[in-house]
Amino acid sequence: VTYFHQEPPHKVTITQKRPETQLEENFNLRPTRLRPSATTKETSRRTKSTDGFSKGSLAQYKNENQTLLLQVEALQAQMEEQTRLAKEQVEALLEDRKIKTEEAQAQRQRDQERIAALNDKLQRTQNLLHESTRDFLQLKFDTRAREESWMVEKDRLLRELDSCHSRLRKAGSSGAERGRTRQPSSSRAALLPRPQPKLGQPPRDELKALQEDLKQAHHLVEMYREQCIAMETELSQIREEGDAGREIFKDRSDKMAKRLQLMTQRYEALEKRRAMEVEGFKADLKILRQKLKDVEKQLLKVTLNVGPNQDLAILHEVRQTSSRTKRVQSELMALKAKIFGLENELRFS
């Protein structure tokens, strides 16, 4: 069986040649016009064979067209499914991107608020340190001024004490000399009356007053000494507290600086991660769009390839499939024969 393709391209003419009839005509000595019955039989046989083959080929073409249409529908359904999946994937990626962007913005807002709070706390701590340093310096100046006033008061009291001692010594020496000069002789003393005690009264009162002043001076000195010791103790405590506050402030400042640096690094890492995720989403979208374009191109090729201009290719495919079916049928017959032979052997054995 041979096939010839003629115009128009969507029409096919099939001719059939039988070598046996040609040999009979060649070996027959009579002309063909003297045998009308043989020619009519041969032509009728040819028309019947061509009609049968054309009907079979048309049915096969219809089946092939049906299968191709089913394939096209399957490809269209597959393309729609892939398009839908791609759209869903793109929507999911966009939703994830939106969620991550919102999370990054929220995290950035929280970090900014935390940084602002830490900056406010640092500012307040600096202000407190400044005020405490100012108070400490003011207290130090006041303490020095008090110490100077105490020293002046101490010197004044010491001078007064020295003057009291000198006056006391002078009063004692003058009283002794006055008693020696006024002592009478023994005979005259026995006759004369004793001196009145009024003459010795003023030195005793002055002595008592000086003793009272001395006691008060000692009392004031002790009191001022105790106050000076208490103020020195308070000053040392204030110095220790100032040093401790300075150390605590330094430690807190270092910790705040480290935390601020850590927050800055985390914020930069989040920004970098967000940029990388955006680039990844863009790359995924680009790949999905390219895949969608490839699927559309393949579908377009399939839809363009199936048409009336592809009859010759379909005929070649039909011819190949027919030869394959014949070969498979022959192989099946051989297998059946072998199976029957084996069954007979098993039966008779």
Tab-separated table of C-alpha atoms in Angstrom:
chain	number	residue	atom	x	y	z
A	1	VAL	CA	0.000	0.000	0.000
A	2	THR	CA	1.404	3.395	-0.979
A	3	TYR	CA	0.162	6.929	-0.249
A	4	PHE	CA	0.484	9.969	-2.490
A	5	HIS	CA	-0.164	13.544	-1.313
A	6	GLN	CA	-1.811	15.871	-3.790
A	7	GLU	CA	-3.270	19.342	-3.664
A	8	PRO	CA	-5.301	20.593	-1.874
A	9	PRO	CA	-3.213	19.562	1.130
A	10	HIS	CA	-6.161	18.538	3.286
A	11	LYS	CA	-7.324	15.956	0.691
A	12	VAL	CA	-5.671	12.580	0.309
A	13	THR	CA	-5.832	10.149	-2.622
A	14	ILE	CA	-5.028	6.505	-2.022
A	15	THR	CA	-4.070	4.157	-4.855
A	16	GLN	CA	-3.661	0.435	-4.548
A	17	LYS	CA	-1.578	-1.818	-6.765
A	18	ARG	CA	-1.820	-5.558	-6.825
A	19	PRO	CA	1.208	-7.266	-8.339
A	20	GLU	CA	-0.696	-10.519	-8.994
A	21	THR	CA	-3.198	-8.872	-11.363
A	22	GLN	CA	-0.370	-7.200	-13.245
A	23	LEU	CA	1.411	-10.544	-13.734
A	24	GLU	CA	-1.804	-12.179	-14.946
A	25	GLU	CA	-2.334	-9.400	-17.465
A	26	ASN	CA	1.259	-9.708	-18.674
A	27	PHE	CA	1.105	-13.485	-19.089
A	28	ASN	CA	-2.342	-13.446	-20.739
A	29	LEU	CA	-2.107	-13.471	-24.582
A	30	ARG	CA	-5.542	-12.048	-25.202
A	31	PRO	CA	-6.041	-8.319	-25.232
A	32	THR	CA	-7.798	-6.833	-22.278
A	33	ARG	CA	-10.650	-5.477	-24.357
A	34	LEU	CA	-11.736	-9.024	-25.263
A	35	ARG	CA	-12.224	-9.788	-21.554
A	36	PRO	CA	-14.790	-7.402	-20.303
A	37	SER	CA	-15.931	-9.593	-17.445
A	38	ALA	CA	-12.428	-9.807	-15.965
A	39	THR	CA	-11.902	-6.060	-16.175
A	40	THR	CA	-15.260	-5.314	-14.589
A	41	LYS	CA	-14.545	-7.788	-11.801
A	42	GLU	CA	-11.121	-6.286	-11.261
A	43	THR	CA	-12.423	-2.710	-11.203
A	44	SER	CA	-15.248	-3.638	-8.842
A	45	ARG	CA	-12.761	-5.431	-6.623
A	46	ARG	CA	-10.483	-2.405	-6.652
A	47	THR	CA	-13.283	0.002	-5.815
A	48	LYS	CA	-14.457	-2.242	-3.004
A	49	SER	CA	-10.944	-2.506	-1.571
A	50	THR	CA	-10.360	1.231	-1.872
A	51	ASP	CA	-13.765	1.970	-0.337
A	52	GLY	CA	-13.066	-0.392	2.542
A	53	PHE	CA	-9.629	1.054	3.104
A	54	SER	CA	-10.906	4.621	2.856
A	55	LYS	CA	-13.674	3.863	5.368
A	56	GLY	CA	-11.163	2.229	7.733
A	57	SER	CA	-8.721	5.084	7.315
A	58	LEU	CA	-11.479	7.651	7.915
A	59	ALA	CA	-12.537	5.854	11.069
A	60	GLN	CA	-8.923	5.714	12.163
A	61	TYR	CA	-8.506	9.412	11.351
A	62	LYS	CA	-11.586	10.177	13.398
A	63	ASN	CA	-10.189	8.178	16.273
A	64	GLU	CA	-6.845	9.939	15.957
A	65	ASN	CA	-8.564	13.327	15.777
A	66	GLN	CA	-10.613	12.413	18.821
A	67	THR	CA	-7.481	11.392	20.737
A	68	LEU	CA	-5.704	14.565	19.658
A	69	LEU	CA	-8.670	16.659	20.748
A	70	LEU	CA	-8.652	14.862	24.068
A	71	GLN	CA	-4.926	15.531	24.359
A	72	VAL	CA	-5.500	19.203	23.580
A	73	GLU	CA	-8.252	19.375	26.180
A	74	ALA	CA	-6.014	17.629	28.678
A	75	LEU	CA	-3.200	20.066	27.910
A	76	GLN	CA	-5.585	22.990	28.254
A	77	ALA	CA	-6.834	21.647	31.573
A	78	GLN	CA	-3.244	21.085	32.667
A	79	MET	CA	-2.321	24.609	31.599
A	80	GLU	CA	-5.317	26.037	33.477
A	81	GLU	CA	-4.389	24.013	36.525
A	82	GLN	CA	-0.771	25.173	36.325
A	83	THR	CA	-1.936	28.759	35.808
A	84	ARG	CA	-4.218	28.500	38.807
A	85	LEU	CA	-1.478	26.950	40.915
A	86	ALA	CA	0.971	29.621	39.778
A	87	LYS	CA	-1.509	32.354	40.649
A	88	GLU	CA	-2.176	30.782	44.040
A	89	GLN	CA	1.549	30.461	44.655
A	90	VAL	CA	2.115	34.066	43.626
A	91	GLU	CA	-0.737	35.195	45.877
A	92	ALA	CA	0.666	33.133	48.751
A	93	LEU	CA	4.128	34.594	48.189
A	94	LEU	CA	2.698	38.108	48.064
A	95	GLU	CA	0.721	37.439	51.241
A	96	ASP	CA	3.838	36.085	52.963
A	97	ARG	CA	5.779	39.096	51.755
A	98	LYS	CA	3.077	41.424	53.095
A	99	ILE	CA	3.017	39.631	56.449
A	100	LYS	CA	6.802	39.696	56.735
A	101	THR	CA	6.879	43.355	55.735
A	102	GLU	CA	4.302	44.158	58.421
A	103	GLU	CA	6.255	42.116	60.958
A	104	ALA	CA	9.467	43.917	59.997
A	105	GLN	CA	7.740	47.290	60.280
A	106	ALA	CA	6.285	46.352	63.672
A	107	GLN	CA	9.687	45.129	64.853
A	108	ARG	CA	11.300	48.308	63.577
A	109	GLN	CA	8.644	50.400	65.348
A	110	ARG	CA	9.230	48.473	68.570
A	111	ASP	CA	12.984	48.894	68.209
A	112	GLN	CA	12.607	52.619	67.574
A	113	GLU	CA	10.345	53.000	70.616
A	114	ARG	CA	12.774	51.004	72.725
A	115	ILE	CA	15.710	53.079	71.467
A	116	ALA	CA	13.780	56.278	72.227
A	117	ALA	CA	12.969	55.006	75.737
A	118	LEU	CA	16.596	54.051	76.303
A	119	ASN	CA	17.737	57.462	75.061
A	120	ASP	CA	15.288	59.167	77.435
A	121	LYS	CA	16.511	57.015	80.291
A	122	LEU	CA	20.109	57.814	79.391
A	123	GLN	CA	19.289	61.524	79.277
A	124	ARG	CA	17.576	61.362	82.665
A	125	THR	CA	20.521	59.452	84.113
A	126	GLN	CA	22.932	62.048	82.755
A	127	ASN	CA	20.816	64.834	84.221
A	128	LEU	CA	20.710	63.071	87.587
A	129	LEU	CA	24.468	62.583	87.492
A	130	HIS	CA	24.949	66.240	86.641
A	131	GLU	CA	22.672	67.337	89.477
A	132	SER	CA	24.301	64.950	91.956
A	133	THR	CA	27.758	66.178	90.911
A	134	ARG	CA	26.638	69.781	91.304
A	135	ASP	CA	25.130	69.045	94.733
A	136	PHE	CA	28.292	67.223	95.756
A	137	LEU	CA	30.489	70.139	94.718
A	138	GLN	CA	28.179	72.620	96.466
A	139	LEU	CA	28.222	70.507	99.615
A	140	LYS	CA	31.989	70.274	99.368
A	141	PHE	CA	32.302	74.047	99.119
A	142	ASP	CA	29.877	74.517	102.028
A	143	THR	CA	31.828	72.020	104.110
A	144	ARG	CA	35.074	73.822	103.405
A	145	ALA	CA	33.474	77.141	104.315
A	146	ARG	CA	32.163	75.639	107.557
A	147	GLU	CA	35.570	74.175	108.336
A	148	GLU	CA	37.154	77.570	107.816
A	149	SER	CA	34.556	79.232	110.053
A	150	TRP	CA	35.104	76.530	112.672
A	151	MET	CA	38.846	77.037	112.539
A	152	VAL	CA	38.378	80.788	112.975
A	153	GLU	CA	36.017	80.185	115.883
A	154	LYS	CA	38.458	77.690	117.368
A	155	ASP	CA	41.330	80.158	117.141
A	156	ARG	CA	39.177	82.843	118.748
A	157	LEU	CA	38.165	80.521	121.570
A	158	LEU	CA	41.765	79.433	122.088
A	159	ARG	CA	42.846	83.049	122.282
A	160	GLU	CA	40.074	83.748	124.751
A	161	LEU	CA	41.151	80.708	126.759
A	162	ASP	CA	44.733	81.876	126.795
A	163	SER	CA	43.626	85.337	127.880
A	164	CYS	CA	41.499	83.805	130.646
A	165	HIS	CA	44.460	81.731	131.835
A	166	SER	CA	46.710	84.767	131.852
A	167	ARG	CA	44.134	86.841	133.689
A	168	LEU	CA	43.682	84.007	136.214
A	169	ARG	CA	47.412	83.810	136.809
A	170	LYS	CA	47.648	87.577	137.183
A	171	ALA	CA	44.715	87.621	139.615
A	172	GLY	CA	46.279	84.856	141.733
A	173	SER	CA	49.685	86.532	141.897
A	174	SER	CA	48.204	89.963	142.784
A	175	GLY	CA	46.102	88.433	145.601
A	176	ALA	CA	49.146	86.711	147.152
A	177	GLU	CA	51.256	89.870	147.069
A	178	ARG	CA	48.420	91.909	148.572
A	179	GLY	CA	48.078	89.414	151.435
A	180	ARG	CA	51.810	89.510	152.250
A	181	THR	CA	52.016	93.287	152.320
A	182	ARG	CA	48.971	93.727	154.508
A	183	GLN	CA	49.963	91.030	157.125
A	184	PRO	CA	50.678	92.908	160.600
A	185	SER	CA	53.070	91.883	163.254
A	186	SER	CA	52.135	89.223	165.727
A	187	SER	CA	51.535	91.574	168.598
A	188	ARG	CA	49.664	94.035	166.532
A	189	ALA	CA	47.722	91.270	164.825
A	190	ALA	CA	46.509	89.950	168.087
A	191	LEU	CA	45.192	93.301	169.060
A	192	LEU	CA	43.806	94.402	165.781
A	193	PRO	CA	40.652	92.827	164.522
A	194	ARG	CA	40.688	90.472	161.497
A	195	PRO	CA	40.176	91.946	158.089
A	196	GLN	CA	36.773	91.840	156.714
A	197	PRO	CA	36.062	89.220	154.083
A	198	LYS	CA	34.764	91.834	151.688
A	199	LEU	CA	38.255	92.699	150.626
A	200	GLY	CA	38.882	89.141	149.224
A	201	GLN	CA	35.424	88.680	147.696
A	202	PRO	CA	35.929	90.267	144.258
A	203	PRO	CA	38.888	88.060	143.209
A	204	ARG	CA	36.946	84.907	144.057
A	205	ASP	CA	33.961	85.971	141.992
A	206	GLU	CA	36.219	86.843	139.113
A	207	LEU	CA	37.966	83.501	139.482
A	208	LYS	CA	34.671	81.641	139.465
A	209	ALA	CA	33.530	83.581	136.402
A	210	LEU	CA	36.794	82.789	134.655
A	211	GLN	CA	36.417	79.110	135.575
A	212	GLU	CA	32.886	79.116	134.201
A	213	ASP	CA	34.126	80.746	130.992
A	214	LEU	CA	36.854	78.137	130.780
A	215	LYS	CA	34.359	75.310	131.221
A	216	GLN	CA	32.116	76.799	128.558
A	217	ALA	CA	35.087	77.211	126.250
A	218	HIS	CA	36.080	73.567	126.780
A	219	HIS	CA	32.487	72.534	126.219
A	220	LEU	CA	32.311	74.537	122.989
A	221	VAL	CA	35.629	73.103	121.842
A	222	GLU	CA	34.403	69.561	122.455
A	223	MET	CA	31.126	70.314	120.733
A	224	TYR	CA	32.865	71.841	117.726
A	225	ARG	CA	35.281	68.911	117.613
A	226	GLU	CA	32.389	66.442	117.587
A	227	GLN	CA	30.640	68.452	114.876
A	228	CYS	CA	33.835	68.537	112.836
A	229	ILE	CA	34.273	64.767	113.173
A	230	ALA	CA	30.623	64.201	112.196
A	231	MET	CA	30.962	66.496	109.185
A	232	GLU	CA	34.166	64.748	108.102
A	233	THR	CA	32.393	61.389	108.388
A	234	GLU	CA	29.448	62.716	106.387
A	235	LEU	CA	31.823	64.151	103.797
A	236	SER	CA	33.596	60.805	103.429
A	237	GLN	CA	30.230	59.052	103.064
A	238	ILE	CA	29.150	61.574	100.434
A	239	ARG	CA	32.415	61.033	98.571
A	240	GLU	CA	31.958	57.275	98.693
A	241	GLU	CA	28.354	57.609	97.499
A	242	GLY	CA	29.460	59.926	94.699
A	243	ASP	CA	32.169	57.465	93.622
A	244	ALA	CA	29.687	54.579	93.781
A	245	GLY	CA	27.102	56.574	91.808
A	246	ARG	CA	29.740	57.464	89.238
A	247	GLU	CA	30.738	53.817	88.871
A	248	ILE	CA	27.090	52.720	88.598
A	249	PHE	CA	26.400	55.403	86.029
A	250	LYS	CA	29.462	54.355	84.057
A	251	ASP	CA	28.374	50.706	84.118
A	252	ARG	CA	24.833	51.617	83.096
A	253	SER	CA	26.113	53.871	80.335
A	254	ASP	CA	28.311	51.061	79.012
A	255	LYS	CA	25.402	48.614	79.154
A	256	MET	CA	23.097	51.084	77.413
A	257	ALA	CA	25.696	51.694	74.704
A	258	LYS	CA	26.120	47.943	74.189
A	259	ARG	CA	22.364	47.404	74.020
A	260	LEU	CA	22.004	50.290	71.600
A	261	GLN	CA	24.738	48.818	69.420
A	262	LEU	CA	23.071	45.393	69.589
A	263	MET	CA	19.693	46.892	68.633
A	264	THR	CA	21.321	48.731	65.737
A	265	GLN	CA	22.951	45.513	64.527
A	266	ARG	CA	19.649	43.631	64.805
A	267	TYR	CA	17.846	46.364	62.922
A	268	GLU	CA	20.473	46.292	60.156
A	269	ALA	CA	20.217	42.485	60.006
A	270	LEU	CA	16.418	42.730	59.722
A	271	GLU	CA	16.724	45.297	56.931
A	272	LYS	CA	19.218	43.086	55.098
A	273	ARG	CA	16.995	40.027	55.552
A	274	ARG	CA	13.968	41.926	54.298
A	275	ALA	CA	15.899	43.084	51.221
A	276	MET	CA	17.060	39.514	50.523
A	277	GLU	CA	13.513	38.179	50.939
A	278	VAL	CA	12.211	40.810	48.551
A	279	GLU	CA	14.862	39.826	46.020
A	280	GLY	CA	13.954	36.151	46.491
A	281	PHE	CA	10.255	36.903	45.977
A	282	LYS	CA	11.081	38.846	42.836
A	283	ALA	CA	13.187	35.962	41.523
A	284	ASP	CA	10.406	33.458	42.303
A	285	LEU	CA	7.862	35.646	40.537
A	286	LYS	CA	10.156	35.939	37.537
A	287	ILE	CA	10.648	32.156	37.389
A	288	LEU	CA	6.905	31.531	37.698
A	289	ARG	CA	6.157	34.026	34.957
A	290	GLN	CA	8.746	32.388	32.708
A	291	LYS	CA	7.218	28.965	33.401
A	292	LEU	CA	3.781	30.326	32.606
A	293	LYS	CA	5.047	31.786	29.340
A	294	ASP	CA	6.690	28.451	28.433
A	295	VAL	CA	3.448	26.584	29.122
A	296	GLU	CA	1.511	29.077	27.009
A	297	LYS	CA	4.014	28.681	24.176
A	298	GLN	CA	3.777	24.892	24.351
A	299	LEU	CA	-0.003	25.045	24.323
A	300	LEU	CA	0.082	27.450	21.383
A	301	LYS	CA	2.387	25.103	19.500
A	302	VAL	CA	0.107	22.159	20.187
A	303	THR	CA	-2.989	24.074	19.072
A	304	LEU	CA	-1.235	25.310	15.929
A	305	ASN	CA	0.169	21.914	15.000
A	306	VAL	CA	-3.259	20.274	15.052
A	307	GLY	CA	-5.044	21.364	11.849
A	308	PRO	CA	-5.985	20.352	8.298
A	309	ASN	CA	-2.456	20.995	7.053
A	310	GLN	CA	-1.125	18.167	9.164
A	311	ASP	CA	-2.939	15.368	7.339
A	312	LEU	CA	0.235	14.020	5.780
A	313	ALA	CA	1.912	13.704	9.167
A	314	ILE	CA	-1.202	12.039	10.507
A	315	LEU	CA	-1.186	9.591	7.581
A	316	HIS	CA	2.427	8.756	8.226
A	317	GLU	CA	1.580	8.217	11.861
A	318	VAL	CA	-1.348	6.016	10.852
A	319	ARG	CA	0.899	4.013	8.550
A	320	GLN	CA	3.458	3.517	11.306
A	321	THR	CA	0.791	2.541	13.809
A	322	SER	CA	-0.780	0.105	11.322
A	323	SER	CA	2.572	-1.569	10.724
A	324	ARG	CA	3.115	-1.751	14.457
A	325	THR	CA	-0.311	-3.236	15.016
A	326	LYS	CA	0.331	-5.853	12.351
A	327	ARG	CA	3.628	-6.768	13.906
A	328	VAL	CA	2.071	-6.941	17.341
A	329	GLN	CA	-0.758	-9.087	15.978
A	330	SER	CA	1.717	-11.491	14.415
A	331	GLU	CA	3.631	-11.688	17.660
A	332	LEU	CA	0.397	-12.319	19.538
A	333	MET	CA	-0.534	-15.116	17.128
A	334	ALA	CA	2.889	-16.686	17.595
A	335	LEU	CA	2.516	-16.438	21.364
A	336	LYS	CA	-0.946	-17.992	21.194
A	337	ALA	CA	0.413	-20.849	19.099
A	338	LYS	CA	3.186	-21.424	21.603
A	339	ILE	CA	0.674	-21.338	24.452
A	340	PHE	CA	-1.572	-23.850	22.697
A	341	GLY	CA	1.426	-26.090	22.014
A	342	LEU	CA	2.474	-25.935	25.648
A	343	GLU	CA	-1.069	-26.723	26.749
A	344	ASN	CA	-1.188	-29.744	24.438
A	345	GLU	CA	2.164	-30.941	25.737
A	346	LEU	CA	0.988	-30.552	29.297
A	347	ARG	CA	-2.257	-32.311	28.475
A	348	PHE	CA	-0.675	-35.318	26.816
A	349	SER	CA	2.194	-35.469	29.243
